[in-house]
Amino acid sequence: MKSLQRGVDLPQLLFSLMFILLMIIACLWVVQPFILGFAWASMVVIATWPLMIRLQHLLWGRRSLAVIAMTILLLLLFIIPIALLVSSLIDNSAPVIAWATQRHLLMPELAWLREIPFAGNKLYISYHKLVDGGGSAIMRQVQPYIGRTTGFFVAQAGHFGRFMLHLALMLLFSVLLYWRGEQVGQGIRHFAYRMGGGRGDAAVLLAGQAIRAVALGVVVTALVQGVLGGIGLAISGIPYATLLTVLMILTCLVQLGPLIVLIPAIIWLYWSGDTTWGTVLLVWSCIVGTLDNVLRPVLIRMGADLPMILILSGVIGGLIAFGMIGLFIGPVVLAVSYRLVSVWMHEAPAPDNDMETAIEALAEHEELP
């Protein structure tokens, strides 16, 4: 006992832990501005790594040419469109908020209220009392919520400078990860193995599958559907087509689909008498609305199947926690955690031999009805 007490220096152990904790906090404080950009870049690189390897084989095995090609693809297909969409959202949000917060709204007649049994006439009379009064009572109750909701989304998109900084950092870190991807991956797997042995290494591989599933099966599908739907809106002459494209991408990310935006646009075209373009948009909406049934399963097979409620929670929670960039990072964080917890839960130990014997004996003697 005395030799054990001499071997353990409790103050030294405590001060060592405090020093390590202090160094970890200091390092996180220093790299805090780069964490979101690096996380975003990691997601993009993991999802597009097979494409980069194929490009490297096509470009005579030159990693530098493949990195340049992937950088150009990220600029043309990802960074520039997102920057333009967010900029358009900021520019076009002012008239939408002005319309939503004004009290000069045309209230519908709602004559069908009379046909409701028992309470129909009473509801109709009460409703028209509010309408005759200008609807001010309704607007006094609804307007604060409209203003808060629209103000929240505009505030998230209004951090345009910070969002562009994260885009620039994402591009920079993506180039570095493309260039040294094997070394970074081996370092992460080695660290995970030191932390948890074989399970730690398996956890890294599962995290990569979850990231690829979200990036390919959810984000890519939402971007394709939103952009194609926006092209249909622009060709059909729908006003604020760019703003509606952003809204469609958001609805696709939360698994509501693009038809929530496309169907009112079709109704508006028919209502205004433009039946030709209304029919064209109707046919185009049928194609865009069913595209996810073909595209998402193909892309998800490259990663891992995930519950839709998980993606919905990740999108909404990520938007609230991190702003616009959280639309992409939120689902990834929940997907990785879900995959790791799911695998851990299914690693149940095998039952004892005695228990197995008892179960087999019970099954043999028990007669099923």
mmCIF file of N, CA, C and O in Angstrom, residues 195-291:
data_model
loop_
_atom_site.group_PDB
_atom_site.id
_atom_site.type_symbol
_atom_site.label_atom_id
_atom_site.label_comp_id
_atom_site.label_asym_id
_atom_site.label_seq_id
_atom_site.Cartn_x
_atom_site.Cartn_y
_atom_site.Cartn_z
ATOM 1 N N MET A 195 -7.354 5.787 -30.148
ATOM 2 C CA MET A 195 -8.386 6.107 -29.161
ATOM 3 C C MET A 195 -9.263 4.900 -28.835
ATOM 4 O O MET A 195 -9.575 4.654 -27.669
ATOM 5 N N GLY A 196 -9.680 4.159 -29.880
ATOM 6 C CA GLY A 196 -10.644 3.085 -29.643
ATOM 7 C C GLY A 196 -10.328 1.766 -30.293
ATOM 8 O O GLY A 196 -11.222 0.917 -30.388
ATOM 9 N N GLY A 197 -9.112 1.577 -30.766
ATOM 10 C CA GLY A 197 -8.752 0.320 -31.385
ATOM 11 C C GLY A 197 -9.486 0.116 -32.696
ATOM 12 O O GLY A 197 -9.713 1.045 -33.488
ATOM 13 N N GLY A 198 -9.891 -1.122 -32.943
ATOM 14 C CA GLY A 198 -10.595 -1.436 -34.187
ATOM 15 C C GLY A 198 -11.928 -0.732 -34.304
ATOM 16 O O GLY A 198 -12.357 -0.361 -35.409
ATOM 17 N N ARG A 199 -12.600 -0.542 -33.185
ATOM 18 C CA ARG A 199 -13.887 0.168 -33.222
ATOM 19 C C ARG A 199 -13.709 1.624 -33.613
ATOM 20 O O ARG A 199 -14.550 2.198 -34.305
ATOM 21 N N GLY A 200 -12.623 2.232 -33.172
ATOM 22 C CA GLY A 200 -12.379 3.616 -33.569
ATOM 23 C C GLY A 200 -12.159 3.742 -35.062
ATOM 24 O O GLY A 200 -12.679 4.663 -35.706
ATOM 25 N N ASP A 201 -11.407 2.812 -35.644
ATOM 26 C CA ASP A 201 -11.183 2.834 -37.083
ATOM 27 C C ASP A 201 -12.486 2.603 -37.832
ATOM 28 O O ASP A 201 -12.771 3.259 -38.840
ATOM 29 N N ALA A 202 -13.305 1.657 -37.354
ATOM 30 C CA ALA A 202 -14.607 1.415 -37.985
ATOM 31 C C ALA A 202 -15.520 2.624 -37.875
ATOM 32 O O ALA A 202 -16.311 2.917 -38.784
ATOM 33 N N ALA A 203 -15.429 3.358 -36.761
ATOM 34 C CA ALA A 203 -16.263 4.554 -36.592
ATOM 35 C C ALA A 203 -15.913 5.616 -37.633
ATOM 36 O O ALA A 203 -16.800 6.310 -38.148
ATOM 37 N N VAL A 204 -14.628 5.744 -37.962
ATOM 38 C CA VAL A 204 -14.231 6.705 -38.991
ATOM 39 C C VAL A 204 -14.821 6.325 -40.343
ATOM 40 O O VAL A 204 -15.323 7.173 -41.097
ATOM 41 N N LEU A 205 -14.785 5.041 -40.675
ATOM 42 C CA LEU A 205 -15.343 4.586 -41.949
ATOM 43 C C LEU A 205 -16.860 4.793 -41.994
ATOM 44 O O LEU A 205 -17.410 5.208 -43.021
ATOM 45 N N LEU A 206 -17.535 4.519 -40.890
ATOM 46 C CA LEU A 206 -18.982 4.747 -40.835
ATOM 47 C C LEU A 206 -19.315 6.231 -40.960
ATOM 48 O O LEU A 206 -20.304 6.603 -41.601
ATOM 49 N N ALA A 207 -18.506 7.081 -40.340
ATOM 50 C CA ALA A 207 -18.730 8.521 -40.469
ATOM 51 C C ALA A 207 -18.589 8.968 -41.917
ATOM 52 O O ALA A 207 -19.369 9.792 -42.412
ATOM 53 N N GLY A 208 -17.608 8.418 -42.620
ATOM 54 C CA GLY A 208 -17.450 8.744 -44.031
ATOM 55 C C GLY A 208 -18.655 8.315 -44.856
ATOM 56 O O GLY A 208 -19.100 9.043 -45.752
ATOM 57 N N GLN A 209 -19.215 7.141 -44.573
ATOM 58 C CA GLN A 209 -20.412 6.694 -45.279
ATOM 59 C C GLN A 209 -21.603 7.614 -45.013
ATOM 60 O O GLN A 209 -22.377 7.942 -45.916
ATOM 61 N N ALA A 210 -21.765 8.026 -43.762
ATOM 62 C CA ALA A 210 -22.885 8.914 -43.427
ATOM 63 C C ALA A 210 -22.738 10.270 -44.114
ATOM 64 O O ALA A 210 -23.716 10.834 -44.620
ATOM 65 N N ILE A 211 -21.525 10.802 -44.134
ATOM 66 C CA ILE A 211 -21.298 12.087 -44.803
ATOM 67 C C ILE A 211 -21.609 11.980 -46.285
ATOM 68 O O ILE A 211 -22.256 12.856 -46.886
ATOM 69 N N ARG A 212 -21.165 10.892 -46.907
ATOM 70 C CA ARG A 212 -21.427 10.724 -48.339
ATOM 71 C C ARG A 212 -22.915 10.546 -48.609
ATOM 72 O O ARG A 212 -23.430 11.024 -49.624
ATOM 73 N N ALA A 213 -23.621 9.863 -47.704
ATOM 74 C CA ALA A 213 -25.058 9.673 -47.892
ATOM 75 C C ALA A 213 -25.801 11.002 -47.847
ATOM 76 O O ALA A 213 -26.689 11.259 -48.666
ATOM 77 N N VAL A 214 -25.457 11.857 -46.885
ATOM 78 C CA VAL A 214 -26.124 13.156 -46.782
ATOM 79 C C VAL A 214 -25.778 14.037 -47.976
ATOM 80 O O VAL A 214 -26.643 14.663 -48.593
ATOM 81 N N ALA A 215 -24.479 14.081 -48.311
ATOM 82 C CA ALA A 215 -24.043 14.973 -49.382
ATOM 83 C C ALA A 215 -24.631 14.573 -50.722
ATOM 84 O O ALA A 215 -25.076 15.425 -51.499
ATOM 85 N N LEU A 216 -24.634 13.279 -51.010
ATOM 86 C CA LEU A 216 -25.112 12.817 -52.312
ATOM 87 C C LEU A 216 -26.621 12.626 -52.330
ATOM 88 O O LEU A 216 -27.305 13.100 -53.244
ATOM 89 N N GLY A 217 -27.146 11.907 -51.328
ATOM 90 C CA GLY A 217 -28.554 11.568 -51.368
ATOM 91 C C GLY A 217 -29.496 12.682 -51.001
ATOM 92 O O GLY A 217 -30.654 12.672 -51.412
ATOM 93 N N VAL A 218 -29.041 13.686 -50.263
ATOM 94 C CA VAL A 218 -29.933 14.752 -49.800
ATOM 95 C C VAL A 218 -29.582 16.090 -50.440
ATOM 96 O O VAL A 218 -30.412 16.711 -51.115
ATOM 97 N N VAL A 219 -28.344 16.538 -50.259
ATOM 98 C CA VAL A 219 -27.964 17.869 -50.735
ATOM 99 C C VAL A 219 -27.959 17.936 -52.257
ATOM 100 O O VAL A 219 -28.516 18.867 -52.854
ATOM 101 N N VAL A 220 -27.341 16.948 -52.906
ATOM 102 C CA VAL A 220 -27.282 16.977 -54.369
ATOM 103 C C VAL A 220 -28.673 16.876 -54.975
ATOM 104 O O VAL A 220 -29.014 17.594 -55.926
ATOM 105 N N THR A 221 -29.504 15.995 -54.418
ATOM 106 C CA THR A 221 -30.873 15.872 -54.927
ATOM 107 C C THR A 221 -31.650 17.173 -54.755
ATOM 108 O O THR A 221 -32.376 17.599 -55.673
ATOM 109 N N ALA A 222 -31.495 17.826 -53.598
ATOM 110 C CA ALA A 222 -32.197 19.098 -53.374
ATOM 111 C C ALA A 222 -31.710 20.178 -54.325
ATOM 112 O O ALA A 222 -32.516 20.950 -54.866
ATOM 113 N N LEU A 223 -30.400 20.255 -54.550
ATOM 114 C CA LEU A 223 -29.874 21.263 -55.468
ATOM 115 C C LEU A 223 -30.348 21.019 -56.890
ATOM 116 O O LEU A 223 -30.729 21.963 -57.604
ATOM 117 N N VAL A 224 -30.362 19.754 -57.331
ATOM 118 C CA VAL A 224 -30.799 19.449 -58.698
ATOM 119 C C VAL A 224 -32.273 19.787 -58.872
ATOM 120 O O VAL A 224 -32.667 20.450 -59.854
ATOM 121 N N GLN A 225 -33.101 19.355 -57.935
ATOM 122 C CA GLN A 225 -34.531 19.651 -58.050
ATOM 123 C C GLN A 225 -34.804 21.143 -57.966
ATOM 124 O O GLN A 225 -35.629 21.677 -58.732
ATOM 125 N N GLY A 226 -34.141 21.838 -57.045
ATOM 126 C CA GLY A 226 -34.369 23.271 -56.902
ATOM 127 C C GLY A 226 -33.935 24.051 -58.117
ATOM 128 O O GLY A 226 -34.659 24.946 -58.591
ATOM 129 N N VAL A 227 -32.772 23.728 -58.662
ATOM 130 C CA VAL A 227 -32.277 24.463 -59.831
ATOM 131 C C VAL A 227 -33.150 24.188 -61.054
ATOM 132 O O VAL A 227 -33.501 25.110 -61.808
ATOM 133 N N LEU A 228 -33.519 22.918 -61.272
ATOM 134 C CA LEU A 228 -34.381 22.603 -62.415
ATOM 135 C C LEU A 228 -35.758 23.257 -62.265
ATOM 136 O O LEU A 228 -36.326 23.768 -63.238
ATOM 137 N N GLY A 229 -36.298 23.236 -61.046
ATOM 138 C CA GLY A 229 -37.569 23.931 -60.827
ATOM 139 C C GLY A 229 -37.454 25.427 -61.036
ATOM 140 O O GLY A 229 -38.355 26.059 -61.598
ATOM 141 N N GLY A 230 -36.327 26.022 -60.615
ATOM 142 C CA GLY A 230 -36.115 27.452 -60.844
ATOM 143 C C GLY A 230 -35.998 27.789 -62.316
ATOM 144 O O GLY A 230 -36.462 28.853 -62.764
ATOM 145 N N ILE A 231 -35.375 26.904 -63.100
ATOM 146 C CA ILE A 231 -35.305 27.134 -64.553
ATOM 147 C C ILE A 231 -36.703 27.151 -65.154
ATOM 148 O O ILE A 231 -37.030 27.995 -65.999
ATOM 149 N N GLY A 232 -37.558 26.222 -64.706
ATOM 150 C CA GLY A 232 -38.935 26.214 -65.201
ATOM 151 C C GLY A 232 -39.693 27.468 -64.822
ATOM 152 O O GLY A 232 -40.459 28.014 -65.635
ATOM 153 N N LEU A 233 -39.489 27.972 -63.599
ATOM 154 C CA LEU A 233 -40.155 29.200 -63.178
ATOM 155 C C LEU A 233 -39.684 30.397 -64.000
ATOM 156 O O LEU A 233 -40.483 31.251 -64.401
ATOM 157 N N ALA A 234 -38.375 30.479 -64.243
ATOM 158 C CA ALA A 234 -37.840 31.610 -65.004
ATOM 159 C C ALA A 234 -38.333 31.600 -66.442
ATOM 160 O O ALA A 234 -38.696 32.643 -66.995
ATOM 161 N N ILE A 235 -38.351 30.422 -67.068
ATOM 162 C CA ILE A 235 -38.818 30.332 -68.459
ATOM 163 C C ILE A 235 -40.305 30.654 -68.556
ATOM 164 O O ILE A 235 -40.761 31.281 -69.523
ATOM 165 N N SER A 236 -41.078 30.256 -67.550
ATOM 166 C CA SER A 236 -42.530 30.504 -67.582
ATOM 167 C C SER A 236 -42.894 31.939 -67.264
ATOM 168 O O SER A 236 -44.062 32.312 -67.376
ATOM 169 N N GLY A 237 -41.927 32.759 -66.856
ATOM 170 C CA GLY A 237 -42.203 34.163 -66.574
ATOM 171 C C GLY A 237 -42.718 34.435 -65.179
ATOM 172 O O GLY A 237 -43.353 35.477 -64.944
ATOM 173 N N ILE A 238 -42.450 33.552 -64.221
ATOM 174 C CA ILE A 238 -42.884 33.766 -62.840
ATOM 175 C C ILE A 238 -41.985 34.826 -62.204
ATOM 176 O O ILE A 238 -40.754 34.731 -62.293
ATOM 177 N N PRO A 239 -42.540 35.856 -61.578
ATOM 178 C CA PRO A 239 -41.690 36.862 -60.918
ATOM 179 C C PRO A 239 -40.987 36.284 -59.696
ATOM 180 O O PRO A 239 -41.457 35.319 -59.089
ATOM 181 N N TYR A 240 -39.845 36.908 -59.370
ATOM 182 C CA TYR A 240 -39.021 36.475 -58.239
ATOM 183 C C TYR A 240 -38.649 34.992 -58.363
ATOM 184 O O TYR A 240 -38.718 34.222 -57.402
ATOM 185 N N ALA A 241 -38.247 34.590 -59.570
ATOM 186 C CA ALA A 241 -37.911 33.182 -59.802
ATOM 187 C C ALA A 241 -36.695 32.754 -58.994
ATOM 188 O O ALA A 241 -36.634 31.623 -58.495
ATOM 189 N N THR A 242 -35.721 33.649 -58.840
ATOM 190 C CA THR A 242 -34.520 33.286 -58.090
ATOM 191 C C THR A 242 -34.837 33.077 -56.614
ATOM 192 O O THR A 242 -34.341 32.129 -55.987
ATOM 193 N N LEU A 243 -35.660 33.962 -56.059
ATOM 194 C CA LEU A 243 -36.049 33.806 -54.658
ATOM 195 C C LEU A 243 -36.841 32.523 -54.438
ATOM 196 O O LEU A 243 -36.638 31.808 -53.457
ATOM 197 N N LEU A 244 -37.718 32.209 -55.388
ATOM 198 C CA LEU A 244 -38.484 30.971 -55.284
ATOM 199 C C LEU A 244 -37.588 29.743 -55.460
ATOM 200 O O LEU A 244 -37.868 28.683 -54.904
ATOM 201 N N THR A 245 -36.505 29.892 -56.223
ATOM 202 C CA THR A 245 -35.549 28.792 -56.355
ATOM 203 C C THR A 245 -34.881 28.491 -55.027
ATOM 204 O O THR A 245 -34.712 27.321 -54.645
ATOM 205 N N VAL A 246 -34.486 29.533 -54.312
ATOM 206 C CA VAL A 246 -33.908 29.335 -52.974
ATOM 207 C C VAL A 246 -34.921 28.644 -52.057
ATOM 208 O O VAL A 246 -34.576 27.720 -51.306
ATOM 209 N N LEU A 247 -36.180 29.088 -52.125
ATOM 210 C CA LEU A 247 -37.215 28.472 -51.292
ATOM 211 C C LEU A 247 -37.413 27.007 -51.667
ATOM 212 O O LEU A 247 -37.607 26.152 -50.787
ATOM 213 N N MET A 248 -37.340 26.696 -52.968
ATOM 214 C CA MET A 248 -37.487 25.301 -53.386
ATOM 215 C C MET A 248 -36.342 24.436 -52.884
ATOM 216 O O MET A 248 -36.534 23.283 -52.499
ATOM 217 N N ILE A 249 -35.130 24.971 -52.926
ATOM 218 C CA ILE A 249 -33.982 24.213 -52.414
ATOM 219 C C ILE A 249 -34.173 23.926 -50.926
ATOM 220 O O ILE A 249 -33.890 22.816 -50.443
ATOM 221 N N LEU A 250 -34.671 24.903 -50.172
ATOM 222 C CA LEU A 250 -34.914 24.698 -48.738
ATOM 223 C C LEU A 250 -35.993 23.644 -48.508
ATOM 224 O O LEU A 250 -35.847 22.769 -47.642
ATOM 225 N N THR A 251 -37.086 23.703 -49.284
ATOM 226 C CA THR A 251 -38.148 22.707 -49.119
ATOM 227 C C THR A 251 -37.675 21.312 -49.515
ATOM 228 O O THR A 251 -38.097 20.315 -48.930
ATOM 229 N N CYS A 252 -36.796 21.223 -50.501
ATOM 230 C CA CYS A 252 -36.240 19.913 -50.875
ATOM 231 C C CYS A 252 -35.283 19.397 -49.807
ATOM 232 O O CYS A 252 -35.225 18.190 -49.550
ATOM 233 N N LEU A 253 -34.541 20.302 -49.183
ATOM 234 C CA LEU A 253 -33.634 19.870 -48.113
ATOM 235 C C LEU A 253 -34.395 19.303 -46.917
ATOM 236 O O LEU A 253 -33.935 18.352 -46.286
ATOM 237 N N VAL A 254 -35.542 19.878 -46.609
ATOM 238 C CA VAL A 254 -36.347 19.380 -45.485
ATOM 239 C C VAL A 254 -37.332 18.308 -45.926
ATOM 240 O O VAL A 254 -38.250 17.963 -45.193
ATOM 241 N N GLN A 255 -37.141 17.761 -47.140
ATOM 242 C CA GLN A 255 -37.895 16.620 -47.664
ATOM 243 C C GLN A 255 -39.370 16.928 -47.895
ATOM 244 O O GLN A 255 -40.216 16.026 -47.830
ATOM 245 N N LEU A 256 -39.705 18.190 -48.168
ATOM 246 C CA LEU A 256 -41.070 18.546 -48.531
ATOM 247 C C LEU A 256 -41.284 18.555 -50.031
ATOM 248 O O LEU A 256 -42.426 18.508 -50.502
ATOM 249 N N GLY A 257 -40.209 18.646 -50.799
ATOM 250 C CA GLY A 257 -40.312 18.594 -52.248
ATOM 251 C C GLY A 257 -40.520 19.953 -52.875
ATOM 252 O O GLY A 257 -40.879 20.932 -52.209
ATOM 253 N N PRO A 258 -40.314 20.051 -54.206
ATOM 254 C CA PRO A 258 -40.455 21.337 -54.906
ATOM 255 C C PRO A 258 -41.878 21.692 -55.265
ATOM 256 O O PRO A 258 -42.145 22.830 -55.650
ATOM 257 N N LEU A 259 -42.809 20.746 -55.170
ATOM 258 C CA LEU A 259 -44.176 21.023 -55.619
ATOM 259 C C LEU A 259 -44.879 22.041 -54.737
ATOM 260 O O LEU A 259 -45.864 22.650 -55.175
ATOM 261 N N ILE A 260 -44.417 22.242 -53.522
ATOM 262 C CA ILE A 260 -45.019 23.261 -52.653
ATOM 263 C C ILE A 260 -44.875 24.644 -53.272
ATOM 264 O O ILE A 260 -45.741 25.514 -53.100
ATOM 265 N N VAL A 261 -43.813 24.872 -54.007
ATOM 266 C CA VAL A 261 -43.594 26.150 -54.687
ATOM 267 C C VAL A 261 -44.139 26.112 -56.114
ATOM 268 O O VAL A 261 -44.695 27.101 -56.608
ATOM 269 N N LEU A 262 -44.008 24.982 -56.790
ATOM 270 C CA LEU A 262 -44.389 24.908 -58.204
ATOM 271 C C LEU A 262 -45.899 24.915 -58.405
ATOM 272 O O LEU A 262 -46.400 25.534 -59.357
ATOM 273 N N ILE A 263 -46.645 24.245 -57.536
ATOM 274 C CA ILE A 263 -48.104 24.187 -57.722
ATOM 275 C C ILE A 263 -48.760 25.565 -57.612
ATOM 276 O O ILE A 263 -49.588 25.930 -58.459
ATOM 277 N N PRO A 264 -48.445 26.396 -56.590
ATOM 278 C CA PRO A 264 -49.020 27.763 -56.602
ATOM 279 C C PRO A 264 -48.624 28.573 -57.830
ATOM 280 O O PRO A 264 -49.422 29.388 -58.321
ATOM 281 N N ALA A 265 -47.400 28.362 -58.354
ATOM 282 C CA ALA A 265 -46.997 29.073 -59.565
ATOM 283 C C ALA A 265 -47.845 28.639 -60.756
ATOM 284 O O ALA A 265 -48.235 29.474 -61.604
ATOM 285 N N ILE A 266 -48.136 27.342 -60.851
ATOM 286 C CA ILE A 266 -48.993 26.850 -61.942
ATOM 287 C C ILE A 266 -50.394 27.437 -61.828
ATOM 288 O O ILE A 266 -50.993 27.885 -62.816
ATOM 289 N N ILE A 267 -50.944 27.452 -60.608
ATOM 290 C CA ILE A 267 -52.280 28.020 -60.390
ATOM 291 C C ILE A 267 -52.291 29.499 -60.768
ATOM 292 O O ILE A 267 -53.254 30.000 -61.385
ATOM 293 N N TRP A 268 -51.221 30.216 -60.419
ATOM 294 C CA TRP A 268 -51.159 31.648 -60.742
ATOM 295 C C TRP A 268 -51.129 31.873 -62.253
ATOM 296 O O TRP A 268 -51.759 32.811 -62.758
ATOM 297 N N LEU A 269 -50.417 31.015 -62.985
ATOM 298 C CA LEU A 269 -50.371 31.164 -64.450
ATOM 299 C C LEU A 269 -51.747 30.917 -65.066
ATOM 300 O O LEU A 269 -52.189 31.676 -65.948
ATOM 301 N N TYR A 270 -52.431 29.877 -64.623
ATOM 302 C CA TYR A 270 -53.771 29.622 -65.155
ATOM 303 C C TYR A 270 -54.750 30.723 -64.745
ATOM 304 O O TYR A 270 -55.637 31.110 -65.527
ATOM 305 N N TRP A 271 -54.599 31.227 -63.530
ATOM 306 C CA TRP A 271 -55.503 32.279 -63.048
ATOM 307 C C TRP A 271 -55.319 33.562 -63.851
ATOM 308 O O TRP A 271 -56.285 34.284 -64.109
ATOM 309 N N SER A 272 -54.072 33.846 -64.235
ATOM 310 C CA SER A 272 -53.811 35.062 -65.018
ATOM 311 C C SER A 272 -54.106 34.896 -66.497
ATOM 312 O O SER A 272 -53.940 35.843 -67.265
ATOM 313 N N GLY A 273 -54.528 33.700 -66.930
ATOM 314 C CA GLY A 273 -54.900 33.484 -68.325
ATOM 315 C C GLY A 273 -53.791 32.961 -69.216
ATOM 316 O O GLY A 273 -54.031 32.717 -70.406
ATOM 317 N N ASP A 274 -52.617 32.743 -68.692
ATOM 318 C CA ASP A 274 -51.496 32.250 -69.486
ATOM 319 C C ASP A 274 -51.494 30.722 -69.417
ATOM 320 O O ASP A 274 -50.668 30.088 -68.745
ATOM 321 N N THR A 275 -52.441 30.112 -70.141
ATOM 322 C CA THR A 275 -52.610 28.660 -70.060
ATOM 323 C C THR A 275 -51.474 27.906 -70.741
ATOM 324 O O THR A 275 -51.156 26.783 -70.350
ATOM 325 N N THR A 276 -50.861 28.494 -71.756
ATOM 326 C CA THR A 276 -49.783 27.797 -72.472
ATOM 327 C C THR A 276 -48.599 27.536 -71.555
ATOM 328 O O THR A 276 -48.137 26.402 -71.395
ATOM 329 N N TRP A 277 -48.103 28.628 -70.939
ATOM 330 C CA TRP A 277 -46.969 28.457 -70.038
ATOM 331 C C TRP A 277 -47.360 27.718 -68.769
ATOM 332 O O TRP A 277 -46.532 27.055 -68.135
ATOM 333 N N GLY A 278 -48.638 27.829 -68.387
ATOM 334 C CA GLY A 278 -49.097 27.049 -67.251
ATOM 335 C C GLY A 278 -49.025 25.552 -67.525
ATOM 336 O O GLY A 278 -48.621 24.760 -66.656
ATOM 337 N N THR A 279 -49.405 25.154 -68.734
ATOM 338 C CA THR A 279 -49.306 23.739 -69.102
ATOM 339 C C THR A 279 -47.857 23.282 -69.193
ATOM 340 O O THR A 279 -47.505 22.171 -68.759
ATOM 341 N N VAL A 280 -46.999 24.151 -69.766
ATOM 342 C CA VAL A 280 -45.575 23.805 -69.848
ATOM 343 C C VAL A 280 -44.986 23.616 -68.448
ATOM 344 O O VAL A 280 -44.264 22.645 -68.180
ATOM 345 N N LEU A 281 -45.305 24.541 -67.541
ATOM 346 C CA LEU A 281 -44.785 24.420 -66.172
ATOM 347 C C LEU A 281 -45.379 23.215 -65.461
ATOM 348 O O LEU A 281 -44.708 22.588 -64.630
ATOM 349 N N LEU A 282 -46.629 22.855 -65.782
ATOM 350 C CA LEU A 282 -47.245 21.681 -65.170
ATOM 351 C C LEU A 282 -46.504 20.407 -65.569
ATOM 352 O O LEU A 282 -46.190 19.553 -64.715
ATOM 353 N N VAL A 283 -46.205 20.278 -66.863
ATOM 354 C CA VAL A 283 -45.462 19.093 -67.321
ATOM 355 C C VAL A 283 -44.059 19.069 -66.716
ATOM 356 O O VAL A 283 -43.569 18.027 -66.251
ATOM 357 N N TRP A 284 -43.401 20.237 -66.698
ATOM 358 C CA TRP A 284 -42.054 20.316 -66.134
ATOM 359 C C TRP A 284 -42.070 20.010 -64.639
ATOM 360 O O TRP A 284 -41.141 19.368 -64.127
ATOM 361 N N SER A 285 -43.117 20.429 -63.937
ATOM 362 C CA SER A 285 -43.215 20.163 -62.501
ATOM 363 C C SER A 285 -43.398 18.678 -62.232
ATOM 364 O O SER A 285 -42.876 18.165 -61.228
ATOM 365 N N CYS A 286 -44.124 17.985 -63.093
ATOM 366 C CA CYS A 286 -44.277 16.538 -62.924
ATOM 367 C C CYS A 286 -42.927 15.834 -63.039
ATOM 368 O O CYS A 286 -42.639 14.886 -62.293
ATOM 369 N N ILE A 287 -42.086 16.302 -63.953
ATOM 370 C CA ILE A 287 -40.761 15.697 -64.115
ATOM 371 C C ILE A 287 -39.884 16.006 -62.901
ATOM 372 O O ILE A 287 -39.235 15.121 -62.336
ATOM 373 N N VAL A 288 -39.861 17.289 -62.501
ATOM 374 C CA VAL A 288 -39.002 17.699 -61.386
ATOM 375 C C VAL A 288 -39.477 17.078 -60.070
ATOM 376 O O VAL A 288 -38.667 16.649 -59.239
ATOM 377 N N GLY A 289 -40.792 17.001 -59.877
ATOM 378 C CA GLY A 289 -41.323 16.472 -58.633
ATOM 379 C C GLY A 289 -41.053 14.998 -58.423
ATOM 380 O O GLY A 289 -40.947 14.534 -57.284
ATOM 381 N N THR A 290 -40.949 14.237 -59.511
ATOM 382 C CA THR A 290 -40.684 12.799 -59.400
ATOM 383 C C THR A 290 -39.212 12.457 -59.593
ATOM 384 O O THR A 290 -38.844 11.286 -59.538
ATOM 385 N N LEU A 291 -38.383 13.458 -59.801
ATOM 386 C CA LEU A 291 -36.968 13.194 -60.048
ATOM 387 C C LEU A 291 -36.277 12.581 -58.838
ATOM 388 O O LEU A 291 -35.364 11.744 -58.978
#
